[in-house]
PDB file of C-alpha atoms in Angstrom:
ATOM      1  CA  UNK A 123       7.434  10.333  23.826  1.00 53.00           C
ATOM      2  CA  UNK A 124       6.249   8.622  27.040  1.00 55.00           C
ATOM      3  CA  UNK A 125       4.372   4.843  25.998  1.00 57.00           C
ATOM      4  CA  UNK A 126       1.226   6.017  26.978  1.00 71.00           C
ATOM      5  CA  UNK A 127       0.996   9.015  24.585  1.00 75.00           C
ATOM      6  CA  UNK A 128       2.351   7.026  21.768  1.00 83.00           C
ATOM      7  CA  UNK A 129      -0.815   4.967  22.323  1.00 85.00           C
ATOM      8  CA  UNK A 130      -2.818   7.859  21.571  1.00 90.00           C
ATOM      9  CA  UNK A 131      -4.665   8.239  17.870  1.00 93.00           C
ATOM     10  CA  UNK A 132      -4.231  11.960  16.900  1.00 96.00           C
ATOM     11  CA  UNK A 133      -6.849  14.357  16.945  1.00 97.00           C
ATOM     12  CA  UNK A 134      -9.435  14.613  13.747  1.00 98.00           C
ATOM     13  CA  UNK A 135      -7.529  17.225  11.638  1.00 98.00           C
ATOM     14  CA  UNK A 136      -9.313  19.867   9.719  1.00 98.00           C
ATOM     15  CA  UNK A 137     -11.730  18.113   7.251  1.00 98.00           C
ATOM     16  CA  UNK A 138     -10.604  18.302   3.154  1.00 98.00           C
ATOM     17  CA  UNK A 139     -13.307  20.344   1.124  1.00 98.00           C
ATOM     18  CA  UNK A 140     -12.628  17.447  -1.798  1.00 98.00           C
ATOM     19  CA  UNK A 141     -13.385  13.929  -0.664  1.00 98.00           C
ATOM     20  CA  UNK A 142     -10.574  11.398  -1.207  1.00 98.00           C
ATOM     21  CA  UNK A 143     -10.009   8.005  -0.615  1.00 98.00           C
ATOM     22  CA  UNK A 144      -7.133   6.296   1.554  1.00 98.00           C
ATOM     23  CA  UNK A 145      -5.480   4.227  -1.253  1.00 98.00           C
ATOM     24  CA  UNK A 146      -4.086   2.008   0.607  1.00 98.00           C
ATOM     25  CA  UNK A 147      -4.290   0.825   4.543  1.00 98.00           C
ATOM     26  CA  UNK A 148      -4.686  -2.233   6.791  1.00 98.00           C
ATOM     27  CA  UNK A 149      -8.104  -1.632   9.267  1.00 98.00           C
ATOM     28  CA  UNK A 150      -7.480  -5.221  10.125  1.00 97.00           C
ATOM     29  CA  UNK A 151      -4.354  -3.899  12.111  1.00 96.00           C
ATOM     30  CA  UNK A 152      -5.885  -0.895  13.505  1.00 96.00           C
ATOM     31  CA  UNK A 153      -7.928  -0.613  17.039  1.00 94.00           C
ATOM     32  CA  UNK A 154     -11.583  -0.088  16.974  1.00 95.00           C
ATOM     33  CA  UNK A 155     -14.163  -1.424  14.383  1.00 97.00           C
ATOM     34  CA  UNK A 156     -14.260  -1.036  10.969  1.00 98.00           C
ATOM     35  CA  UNK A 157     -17.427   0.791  11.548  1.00 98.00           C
ATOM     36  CA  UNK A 158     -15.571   3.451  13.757  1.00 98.00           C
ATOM     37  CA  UNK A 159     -12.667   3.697  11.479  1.00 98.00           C
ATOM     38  CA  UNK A 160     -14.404   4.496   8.576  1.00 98.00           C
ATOM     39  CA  UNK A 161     -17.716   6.798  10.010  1.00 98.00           C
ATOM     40  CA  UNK A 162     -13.835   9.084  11.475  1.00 98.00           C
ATOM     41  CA  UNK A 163     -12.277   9.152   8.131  1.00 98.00           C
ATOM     42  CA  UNK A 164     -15.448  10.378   6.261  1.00 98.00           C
ATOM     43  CA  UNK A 165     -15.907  12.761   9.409  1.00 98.00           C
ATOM     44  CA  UNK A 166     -12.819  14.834   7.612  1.00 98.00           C
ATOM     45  CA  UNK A 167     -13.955  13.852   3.490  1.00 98.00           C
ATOM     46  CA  UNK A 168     -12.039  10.631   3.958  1.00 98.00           C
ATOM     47  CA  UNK A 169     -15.095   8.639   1.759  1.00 98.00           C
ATOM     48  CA  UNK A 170     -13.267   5.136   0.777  1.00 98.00           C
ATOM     49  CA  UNK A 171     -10.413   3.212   1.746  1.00 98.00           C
ATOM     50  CA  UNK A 172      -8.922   0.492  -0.104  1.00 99.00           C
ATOM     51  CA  UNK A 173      -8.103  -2.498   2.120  1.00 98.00           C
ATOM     52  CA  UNK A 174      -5.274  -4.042   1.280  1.00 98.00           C
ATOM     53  CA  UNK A 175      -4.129  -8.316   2.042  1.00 98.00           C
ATOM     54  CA  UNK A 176      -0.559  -8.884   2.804  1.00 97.00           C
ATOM     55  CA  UNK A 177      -1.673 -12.559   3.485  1.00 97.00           C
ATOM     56  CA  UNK A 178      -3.691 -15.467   2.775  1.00 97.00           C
ATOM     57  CA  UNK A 179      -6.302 -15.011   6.042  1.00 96.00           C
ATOM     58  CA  UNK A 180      -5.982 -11.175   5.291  1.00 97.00           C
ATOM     59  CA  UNK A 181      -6.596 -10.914   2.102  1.00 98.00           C
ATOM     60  CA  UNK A 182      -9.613 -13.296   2.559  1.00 98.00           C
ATOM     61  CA  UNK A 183     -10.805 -10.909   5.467  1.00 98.00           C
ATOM     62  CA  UNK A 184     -10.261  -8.091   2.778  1.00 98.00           C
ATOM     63  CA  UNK A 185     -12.880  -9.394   0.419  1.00 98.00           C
ATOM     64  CA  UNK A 186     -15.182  -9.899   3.182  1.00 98.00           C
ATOM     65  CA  UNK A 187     -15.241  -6.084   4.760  1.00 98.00           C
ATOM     66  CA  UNK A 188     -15.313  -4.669   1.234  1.00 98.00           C
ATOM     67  CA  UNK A 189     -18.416  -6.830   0.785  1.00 98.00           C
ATOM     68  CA  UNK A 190     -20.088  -5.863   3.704  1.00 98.00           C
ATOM     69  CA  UNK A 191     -19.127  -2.086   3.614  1.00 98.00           C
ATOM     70  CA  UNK A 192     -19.900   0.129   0.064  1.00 98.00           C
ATOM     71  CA  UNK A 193     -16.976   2.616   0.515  1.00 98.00           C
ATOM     72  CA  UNK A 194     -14.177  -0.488   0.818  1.00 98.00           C
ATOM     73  CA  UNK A 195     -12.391  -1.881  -2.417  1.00 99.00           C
ATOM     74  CA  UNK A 196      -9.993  -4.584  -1.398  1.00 99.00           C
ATOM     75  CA  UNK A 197      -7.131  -5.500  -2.921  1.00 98.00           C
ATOM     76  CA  UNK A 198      -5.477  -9.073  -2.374  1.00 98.00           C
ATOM     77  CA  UNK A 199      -1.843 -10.311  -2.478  1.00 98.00           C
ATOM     78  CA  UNK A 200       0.219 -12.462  -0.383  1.00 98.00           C
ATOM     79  CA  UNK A 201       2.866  -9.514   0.797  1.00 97.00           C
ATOM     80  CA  UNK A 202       6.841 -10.156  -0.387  1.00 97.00           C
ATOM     81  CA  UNK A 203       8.093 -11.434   2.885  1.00 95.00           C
ATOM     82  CA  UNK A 204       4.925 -13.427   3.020  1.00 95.00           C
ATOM     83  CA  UNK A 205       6.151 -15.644   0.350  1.00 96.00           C
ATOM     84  CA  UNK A 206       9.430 -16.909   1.865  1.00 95.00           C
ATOM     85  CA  UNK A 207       7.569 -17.739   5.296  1.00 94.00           C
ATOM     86  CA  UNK A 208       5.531 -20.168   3.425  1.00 95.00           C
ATOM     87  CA  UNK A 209       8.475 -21.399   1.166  1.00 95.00           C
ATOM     88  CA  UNK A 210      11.036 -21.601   3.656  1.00 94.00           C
ATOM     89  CA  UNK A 211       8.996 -21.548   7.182  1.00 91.00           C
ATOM     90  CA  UNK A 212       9.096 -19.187   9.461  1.00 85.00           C
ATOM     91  CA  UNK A 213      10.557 -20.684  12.802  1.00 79.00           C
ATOM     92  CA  UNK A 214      10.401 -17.178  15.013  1.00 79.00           C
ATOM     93  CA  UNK A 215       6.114 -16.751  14.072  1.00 70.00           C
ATOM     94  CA  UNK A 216       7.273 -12.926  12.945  1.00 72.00           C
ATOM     95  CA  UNK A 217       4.201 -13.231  11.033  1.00 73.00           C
ATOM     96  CA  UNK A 218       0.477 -13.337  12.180  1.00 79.00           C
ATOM     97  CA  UNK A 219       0.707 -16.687  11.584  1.00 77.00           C
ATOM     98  CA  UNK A 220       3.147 -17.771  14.037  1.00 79.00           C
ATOM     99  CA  UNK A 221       5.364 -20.340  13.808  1.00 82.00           C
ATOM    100  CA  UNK A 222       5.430 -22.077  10.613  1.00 84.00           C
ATOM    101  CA  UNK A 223       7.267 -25.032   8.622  1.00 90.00           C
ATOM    102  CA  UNK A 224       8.353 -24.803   5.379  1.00 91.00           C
ATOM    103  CA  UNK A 225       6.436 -25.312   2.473  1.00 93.00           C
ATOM    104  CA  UNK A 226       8.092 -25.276  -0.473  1.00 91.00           C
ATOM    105  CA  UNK A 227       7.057 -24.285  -3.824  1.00 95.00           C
ATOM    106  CA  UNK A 228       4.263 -26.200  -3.264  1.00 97.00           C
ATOM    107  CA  UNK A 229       2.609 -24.367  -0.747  1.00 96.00           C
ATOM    108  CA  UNK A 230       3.308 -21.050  -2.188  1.00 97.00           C
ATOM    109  CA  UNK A 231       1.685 -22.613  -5.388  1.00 98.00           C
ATOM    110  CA  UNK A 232      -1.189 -23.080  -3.602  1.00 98.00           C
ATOM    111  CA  UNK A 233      -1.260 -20.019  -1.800  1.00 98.00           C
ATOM    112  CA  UNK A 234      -1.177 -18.451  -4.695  1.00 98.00           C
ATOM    113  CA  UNK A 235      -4.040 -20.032  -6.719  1.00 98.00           C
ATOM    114  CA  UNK A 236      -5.985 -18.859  -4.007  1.00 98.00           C
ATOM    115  CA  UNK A 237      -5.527 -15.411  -4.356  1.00 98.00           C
ATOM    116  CA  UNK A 238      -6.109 -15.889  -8.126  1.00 98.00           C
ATOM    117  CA  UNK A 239      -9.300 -17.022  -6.670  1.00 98.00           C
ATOM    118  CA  UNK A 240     -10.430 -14.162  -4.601  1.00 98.00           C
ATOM    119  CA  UNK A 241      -8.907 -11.918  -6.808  1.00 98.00           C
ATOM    120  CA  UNK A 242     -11.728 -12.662  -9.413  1.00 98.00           C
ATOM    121  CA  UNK A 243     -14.450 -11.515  -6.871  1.00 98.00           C
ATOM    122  CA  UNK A 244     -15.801  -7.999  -8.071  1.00 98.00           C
ATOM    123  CA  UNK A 245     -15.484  -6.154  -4.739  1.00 98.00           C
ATOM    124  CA  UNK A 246     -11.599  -6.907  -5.030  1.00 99.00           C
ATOM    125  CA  UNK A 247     -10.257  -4.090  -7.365  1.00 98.00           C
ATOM    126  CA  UNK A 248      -6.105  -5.026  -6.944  1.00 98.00           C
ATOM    127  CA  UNK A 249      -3.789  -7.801  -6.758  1.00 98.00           C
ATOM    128  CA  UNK A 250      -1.704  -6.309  -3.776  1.00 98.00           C
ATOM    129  CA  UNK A 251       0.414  -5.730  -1.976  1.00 98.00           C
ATOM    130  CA  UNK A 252       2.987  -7.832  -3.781  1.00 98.00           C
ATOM    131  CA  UNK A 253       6.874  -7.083  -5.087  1.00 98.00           C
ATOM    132  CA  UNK A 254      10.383  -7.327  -3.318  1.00 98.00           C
ATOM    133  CA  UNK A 255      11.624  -6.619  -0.263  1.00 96.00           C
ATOM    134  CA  UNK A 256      14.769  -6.729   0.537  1.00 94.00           C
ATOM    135  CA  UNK A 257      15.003  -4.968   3.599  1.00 91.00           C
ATOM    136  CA  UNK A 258      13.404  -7.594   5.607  1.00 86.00           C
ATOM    137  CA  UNK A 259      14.427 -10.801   3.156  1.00 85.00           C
ATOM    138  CA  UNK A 260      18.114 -11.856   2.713  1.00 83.00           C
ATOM    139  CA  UNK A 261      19.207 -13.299  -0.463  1.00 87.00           C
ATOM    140  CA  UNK A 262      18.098 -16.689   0.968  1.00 89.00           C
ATOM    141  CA  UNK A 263      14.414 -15.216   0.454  1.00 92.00           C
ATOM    142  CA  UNK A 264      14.579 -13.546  -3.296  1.00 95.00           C
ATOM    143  CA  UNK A 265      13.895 -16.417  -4.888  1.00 96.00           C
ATOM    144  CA  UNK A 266      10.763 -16.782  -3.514  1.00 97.00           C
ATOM    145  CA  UNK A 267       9.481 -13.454  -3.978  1.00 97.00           C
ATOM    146  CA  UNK A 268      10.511 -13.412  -7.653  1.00 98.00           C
ATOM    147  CA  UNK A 269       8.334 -16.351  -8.009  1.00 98.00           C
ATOM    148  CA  UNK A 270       5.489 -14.820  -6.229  1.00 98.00           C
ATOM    149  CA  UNK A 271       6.035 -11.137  -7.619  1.00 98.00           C
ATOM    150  CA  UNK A 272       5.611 -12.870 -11.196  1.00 98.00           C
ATOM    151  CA  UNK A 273       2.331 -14.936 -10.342  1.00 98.00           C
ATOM    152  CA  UNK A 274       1.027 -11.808  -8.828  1.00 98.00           C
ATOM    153  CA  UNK A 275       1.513  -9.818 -12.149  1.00 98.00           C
ATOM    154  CA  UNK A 276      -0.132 -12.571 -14.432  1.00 98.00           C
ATOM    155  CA  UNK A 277      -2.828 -12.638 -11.563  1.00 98.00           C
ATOM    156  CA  UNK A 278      -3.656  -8.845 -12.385  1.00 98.00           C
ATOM    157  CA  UNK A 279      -3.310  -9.471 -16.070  1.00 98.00           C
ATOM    158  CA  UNK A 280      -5.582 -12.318 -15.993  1.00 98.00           C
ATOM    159  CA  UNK A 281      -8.750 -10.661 -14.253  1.00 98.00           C
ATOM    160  CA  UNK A 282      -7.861  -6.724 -15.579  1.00 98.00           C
ATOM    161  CA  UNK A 283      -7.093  -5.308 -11.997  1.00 98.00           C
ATOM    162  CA  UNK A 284      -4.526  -3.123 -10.742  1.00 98.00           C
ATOM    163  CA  UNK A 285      -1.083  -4.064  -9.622  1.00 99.00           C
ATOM    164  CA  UNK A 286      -0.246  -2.583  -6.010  1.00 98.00           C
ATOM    165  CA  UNK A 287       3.589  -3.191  -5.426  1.00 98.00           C
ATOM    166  CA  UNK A 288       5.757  -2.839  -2.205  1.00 98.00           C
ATOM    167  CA  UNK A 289       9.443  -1.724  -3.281  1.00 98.00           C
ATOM    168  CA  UNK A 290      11.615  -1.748  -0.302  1.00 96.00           C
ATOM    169  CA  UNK A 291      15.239  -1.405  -1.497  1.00 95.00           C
ATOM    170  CA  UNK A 292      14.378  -3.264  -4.102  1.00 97.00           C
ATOM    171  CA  UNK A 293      14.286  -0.861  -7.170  1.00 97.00           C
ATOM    172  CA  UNK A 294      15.812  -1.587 -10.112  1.00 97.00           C
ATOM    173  CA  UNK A 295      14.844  -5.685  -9.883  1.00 97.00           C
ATOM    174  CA  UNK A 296      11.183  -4.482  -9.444  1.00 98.00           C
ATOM    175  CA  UNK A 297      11.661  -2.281 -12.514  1.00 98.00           C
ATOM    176  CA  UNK A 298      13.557  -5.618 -14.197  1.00 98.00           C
ATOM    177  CA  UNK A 299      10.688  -8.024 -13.492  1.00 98.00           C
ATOM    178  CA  UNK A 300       7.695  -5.589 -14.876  1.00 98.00           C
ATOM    179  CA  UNK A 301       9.361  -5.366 -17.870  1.00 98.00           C
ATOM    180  CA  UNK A 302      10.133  -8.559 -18.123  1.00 98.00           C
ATOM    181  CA  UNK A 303       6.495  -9.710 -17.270  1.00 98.00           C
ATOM    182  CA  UNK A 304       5.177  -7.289 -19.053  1.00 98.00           C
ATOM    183  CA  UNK A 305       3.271  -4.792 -16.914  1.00 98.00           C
ATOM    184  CA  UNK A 306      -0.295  -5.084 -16.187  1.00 98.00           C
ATOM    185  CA  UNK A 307      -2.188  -1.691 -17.383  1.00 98.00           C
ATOM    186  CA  UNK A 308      -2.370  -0.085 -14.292  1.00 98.00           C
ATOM    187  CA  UNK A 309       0.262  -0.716 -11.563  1.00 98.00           C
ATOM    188  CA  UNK A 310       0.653   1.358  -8.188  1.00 98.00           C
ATOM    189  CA  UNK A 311       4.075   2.134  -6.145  1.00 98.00           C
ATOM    190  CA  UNK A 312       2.225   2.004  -2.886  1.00 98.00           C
ATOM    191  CA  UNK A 313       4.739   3.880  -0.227  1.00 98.00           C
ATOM    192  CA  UNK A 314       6.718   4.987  -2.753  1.00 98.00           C
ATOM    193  CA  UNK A 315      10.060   4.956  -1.424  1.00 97.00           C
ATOM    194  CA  UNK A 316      12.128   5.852  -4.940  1.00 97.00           C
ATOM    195  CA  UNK A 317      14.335   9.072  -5.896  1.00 97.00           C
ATOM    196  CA  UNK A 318      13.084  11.983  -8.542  1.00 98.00           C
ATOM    197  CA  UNK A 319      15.203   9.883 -11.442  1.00 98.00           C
ATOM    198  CA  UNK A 320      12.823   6.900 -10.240  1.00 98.00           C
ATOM    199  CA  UNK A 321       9.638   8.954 -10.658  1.00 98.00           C
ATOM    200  CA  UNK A 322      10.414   9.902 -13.908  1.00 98.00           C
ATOM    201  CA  UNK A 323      10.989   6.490 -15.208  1.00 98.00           C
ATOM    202  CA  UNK A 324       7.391   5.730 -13.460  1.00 98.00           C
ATOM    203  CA  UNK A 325       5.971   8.485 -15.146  1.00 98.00           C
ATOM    204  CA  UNK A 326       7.139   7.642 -18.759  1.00 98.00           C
ATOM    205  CA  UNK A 327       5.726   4.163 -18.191  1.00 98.00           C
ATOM    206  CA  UNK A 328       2.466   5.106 -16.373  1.00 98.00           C
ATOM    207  CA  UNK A 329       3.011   3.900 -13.198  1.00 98.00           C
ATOM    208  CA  UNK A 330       1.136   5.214 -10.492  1.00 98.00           C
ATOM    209  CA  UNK A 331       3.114   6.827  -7.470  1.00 98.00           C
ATOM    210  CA  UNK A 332       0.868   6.811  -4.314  1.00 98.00           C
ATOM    211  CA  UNK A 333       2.791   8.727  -1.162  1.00 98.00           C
ATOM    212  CA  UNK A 334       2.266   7.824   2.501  1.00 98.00           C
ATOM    213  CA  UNK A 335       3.030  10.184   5.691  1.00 98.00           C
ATOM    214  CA  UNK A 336       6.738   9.437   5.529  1.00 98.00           C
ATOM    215  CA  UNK A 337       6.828  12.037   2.657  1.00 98.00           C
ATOM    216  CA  UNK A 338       6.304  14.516   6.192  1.00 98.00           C
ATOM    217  CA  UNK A 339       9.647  13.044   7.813  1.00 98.00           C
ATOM    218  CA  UNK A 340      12.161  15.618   8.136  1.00 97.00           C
ATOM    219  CA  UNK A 341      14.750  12.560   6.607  1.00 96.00           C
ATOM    220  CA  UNK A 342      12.675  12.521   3.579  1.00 98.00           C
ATOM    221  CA  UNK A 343      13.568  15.247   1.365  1.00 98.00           C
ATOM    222  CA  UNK A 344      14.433  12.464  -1.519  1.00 98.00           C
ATOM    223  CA  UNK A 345      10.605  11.695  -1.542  1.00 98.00           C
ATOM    224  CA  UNK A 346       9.431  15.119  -1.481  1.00 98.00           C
ATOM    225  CA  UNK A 347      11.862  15.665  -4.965  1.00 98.00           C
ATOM    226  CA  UNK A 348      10.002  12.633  -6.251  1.00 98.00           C
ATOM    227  CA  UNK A 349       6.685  14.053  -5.742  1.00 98.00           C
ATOM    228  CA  UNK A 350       7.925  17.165  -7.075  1.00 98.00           C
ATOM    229  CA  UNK A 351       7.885  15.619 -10.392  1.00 98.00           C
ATOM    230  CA  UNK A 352       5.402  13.263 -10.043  1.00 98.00           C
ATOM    231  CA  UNK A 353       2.494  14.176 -12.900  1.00 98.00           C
ATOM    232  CA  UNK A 354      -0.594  15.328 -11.060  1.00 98.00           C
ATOM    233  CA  UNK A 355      -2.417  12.479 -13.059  1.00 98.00           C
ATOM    234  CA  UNK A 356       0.122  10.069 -12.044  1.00 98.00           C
ATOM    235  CA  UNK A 357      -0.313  10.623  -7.598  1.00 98.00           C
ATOM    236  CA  UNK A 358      -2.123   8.561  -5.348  1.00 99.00           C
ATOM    237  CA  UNK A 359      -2.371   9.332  -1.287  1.00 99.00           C
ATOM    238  CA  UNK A 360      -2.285   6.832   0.995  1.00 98.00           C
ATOM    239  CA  UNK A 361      -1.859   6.016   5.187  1.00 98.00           C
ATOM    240  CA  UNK A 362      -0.821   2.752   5.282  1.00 98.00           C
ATOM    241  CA  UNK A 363      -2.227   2.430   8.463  1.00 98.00           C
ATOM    242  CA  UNK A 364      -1.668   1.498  11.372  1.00 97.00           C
ATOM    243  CA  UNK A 365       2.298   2.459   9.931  1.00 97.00           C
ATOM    244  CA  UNK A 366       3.759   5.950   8.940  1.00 97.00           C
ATOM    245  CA  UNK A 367       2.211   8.241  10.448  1.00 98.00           C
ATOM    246  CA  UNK A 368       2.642  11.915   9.368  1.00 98.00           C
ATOM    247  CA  UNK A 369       4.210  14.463  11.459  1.00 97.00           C
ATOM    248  CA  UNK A 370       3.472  15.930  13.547  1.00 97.00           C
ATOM    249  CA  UNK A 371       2.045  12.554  15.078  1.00 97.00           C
ATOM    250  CA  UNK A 372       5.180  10.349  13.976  1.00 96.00           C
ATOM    251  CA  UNK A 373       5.349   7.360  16.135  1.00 94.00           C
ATOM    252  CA  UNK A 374       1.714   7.244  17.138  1.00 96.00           C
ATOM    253  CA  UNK A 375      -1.388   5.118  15.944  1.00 96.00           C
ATOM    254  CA  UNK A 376      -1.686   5.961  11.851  1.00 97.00           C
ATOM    255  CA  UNK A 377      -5.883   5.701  10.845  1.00 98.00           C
ATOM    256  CA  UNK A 378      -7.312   6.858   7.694  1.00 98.00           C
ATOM    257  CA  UNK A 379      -8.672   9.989   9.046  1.00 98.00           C
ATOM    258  CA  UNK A 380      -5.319  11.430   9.298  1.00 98.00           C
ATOM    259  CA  UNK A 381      -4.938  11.696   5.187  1.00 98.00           C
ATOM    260  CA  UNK A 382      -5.536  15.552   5.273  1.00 98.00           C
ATOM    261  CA  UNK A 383      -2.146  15.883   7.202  1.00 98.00           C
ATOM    262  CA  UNK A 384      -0.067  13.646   3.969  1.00 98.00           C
ATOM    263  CA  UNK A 385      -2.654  15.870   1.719  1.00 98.00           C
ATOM    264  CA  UNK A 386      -1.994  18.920   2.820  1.00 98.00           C
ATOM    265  CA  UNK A 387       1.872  18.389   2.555  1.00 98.00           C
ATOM    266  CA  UNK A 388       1.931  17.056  -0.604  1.00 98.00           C
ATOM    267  CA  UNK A 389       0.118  19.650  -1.750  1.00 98.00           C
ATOM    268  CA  UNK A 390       2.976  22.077  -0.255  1.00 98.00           C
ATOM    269  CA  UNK A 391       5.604  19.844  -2.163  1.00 98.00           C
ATOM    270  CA  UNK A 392       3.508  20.248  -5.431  1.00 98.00           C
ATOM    271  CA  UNK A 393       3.049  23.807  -5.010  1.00 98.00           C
ATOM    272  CA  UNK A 394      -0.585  23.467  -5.747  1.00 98.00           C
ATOM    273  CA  UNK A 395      -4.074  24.095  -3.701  1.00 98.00           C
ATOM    274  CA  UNK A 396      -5.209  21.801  -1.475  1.00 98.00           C
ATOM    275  CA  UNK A 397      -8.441  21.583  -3.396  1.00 98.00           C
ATOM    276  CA  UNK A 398      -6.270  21.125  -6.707  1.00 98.00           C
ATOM    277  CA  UNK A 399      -4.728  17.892  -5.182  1.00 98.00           C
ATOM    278  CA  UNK A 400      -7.771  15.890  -3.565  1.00 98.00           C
ATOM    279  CA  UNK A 401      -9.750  16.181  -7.194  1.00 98.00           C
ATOM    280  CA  UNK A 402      -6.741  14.959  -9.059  1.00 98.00           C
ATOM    281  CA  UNK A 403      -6.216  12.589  -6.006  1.00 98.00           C
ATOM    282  CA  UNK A 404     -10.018  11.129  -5.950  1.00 98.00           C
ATOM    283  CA  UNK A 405      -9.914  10.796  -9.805  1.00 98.00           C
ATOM    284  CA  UNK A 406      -6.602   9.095 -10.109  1.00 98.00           C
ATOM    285  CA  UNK A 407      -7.527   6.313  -7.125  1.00 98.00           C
ATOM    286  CA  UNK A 408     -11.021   6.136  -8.658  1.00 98.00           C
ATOM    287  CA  UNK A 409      -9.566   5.462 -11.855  1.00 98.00           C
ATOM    288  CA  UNK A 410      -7.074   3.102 -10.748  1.00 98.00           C
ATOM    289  CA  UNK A 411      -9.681   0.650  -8.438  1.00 98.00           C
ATOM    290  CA  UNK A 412     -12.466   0.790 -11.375  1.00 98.00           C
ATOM    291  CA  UNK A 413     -14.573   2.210  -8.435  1.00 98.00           C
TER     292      UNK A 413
END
């Protein structure tokens, strides 16, 4: 694909009959305004989007855009590899934050008690997007993330919102902590990147699976047997945006607009109607944010 064509966003696909909402996605990493993005993705029955902080400034601006705009819900977290940047520094500025000396404990402390903070506000529906990594983090990093991933749960517990975990190769010590911590009542597997036997164990504890446009990849028949036995009641759809963008668009700029694409796949996978999917879909997320 030549660089200027993977610059360009997709065309509006074929509008859903059933409004949904993007579940989970990141406008402050898209192009355009907030305005734009969201007047497109209602354009094709695309009516909320939950706007989701992977940091402390973006989880800040998160609260702020769901304030000012009636069809955002923001959730708030400070994302898994966020945690050992702050704790251990983050010499190469890989993060939107630059270059950064370590913190400590300390500092992720603090961090921390300031998403507690916004996570009170009413506009912010999740604590999110929070869990392990370990695709990006070394074991030098794990310890931090544990620490955070815990806070983060009695941070949902404490003000009754959802839980909104990233899982990147990371299973079974995600799985370990919850139950451990004790899960909050509602907790989502944003991206969810686990097998059928995973879903099943989600399932019998309630755990919502929400499924992005890598469930499209030709690689990703694993995730398509997951969804496959995902309960209907149970499924979320999601863009993560500006990331993952379903085929036939892989590679290019990801916007909530393009959910009808995941939609219409999953519905495929689930060997159910379009139509069938986008109510369950817009009742499960609506149920989940409290919206």
């Amino acid at each position: 694909m030549a660089k200027k064509e993977k610059d360009v966003p997709p065309p509006l696909p074929e509008p859903l009959r059933v409004p949904v909402a993007d579940s989970h996605t990141h406008l402050d990493m898209q192009t355009g305004t907030v305005e734009e993005a969201l007047a497109k993705a209602a354009s094709v029955g695309v009516t909320t989007v939950i706007q989701v902080g992977c940091d402390l400034a973006g989880s800040r601006w998160a609260a702020e855009t769901a304030a000012a705009h009636p069809s955002v819900w923001a959730t708030v977290a400070l994302h898994p590899n966020e945690a050992p940047r702050i704790v251990l520094g983050d010499p190469d500025g890989w993060s939107r934050q630059g270059a950064r000396e370590p913190g400590g404990d300390t500092a992720l402390d603090a961090a921390l008690d300031e998403i507690a903070v916004l996570a009170a506000l009413p506009q912010v529906r999740g604590v999110g997007e929070t869990g392990l990594d370990y695709f990006r983090t070394g074991p030098e990093g794990m310890a931090a993330q544990e620490r955070s991933f815990r806070r983060h749960i009695a941070i949902a517990k404490d003000h009754g919102k959802a839980l909104v975990i990233h899982d990147r190769e990371a299973h079974d010590d995600v799985l370990r902590v919850l139950a451990e911590e004790g899960a909050p009542d509602t907790v989502v597997f944003h991206c969810y990147s686990g097998d059928a036997a995973m879903a099943k164990i989600c399932a019998e504890r309630g755990y919502y699976m929400s499924f992005a446009g890598n469930v499209t990849f030709k690689n990703a028949q694993p995730l398509r047997d997951a969804l496959a036995v995902a309960p209907l009641d149970l499924v979320l759809v999601e863009t993560d945006a500006p990331f993952l963008t379903p085929v036939p668009y892989r590679g290019r700029p990801n916007a909530p607009y393009l959910i009808p694409l995941t939609l219409r796949a999953m519905a495929e996978v689930k060997g159910v109607p379009e139509d069938t999917l986008a109510t369950a879909v817009a009742a499960n997320t609506a149920r989940v944010f409290g919206y």
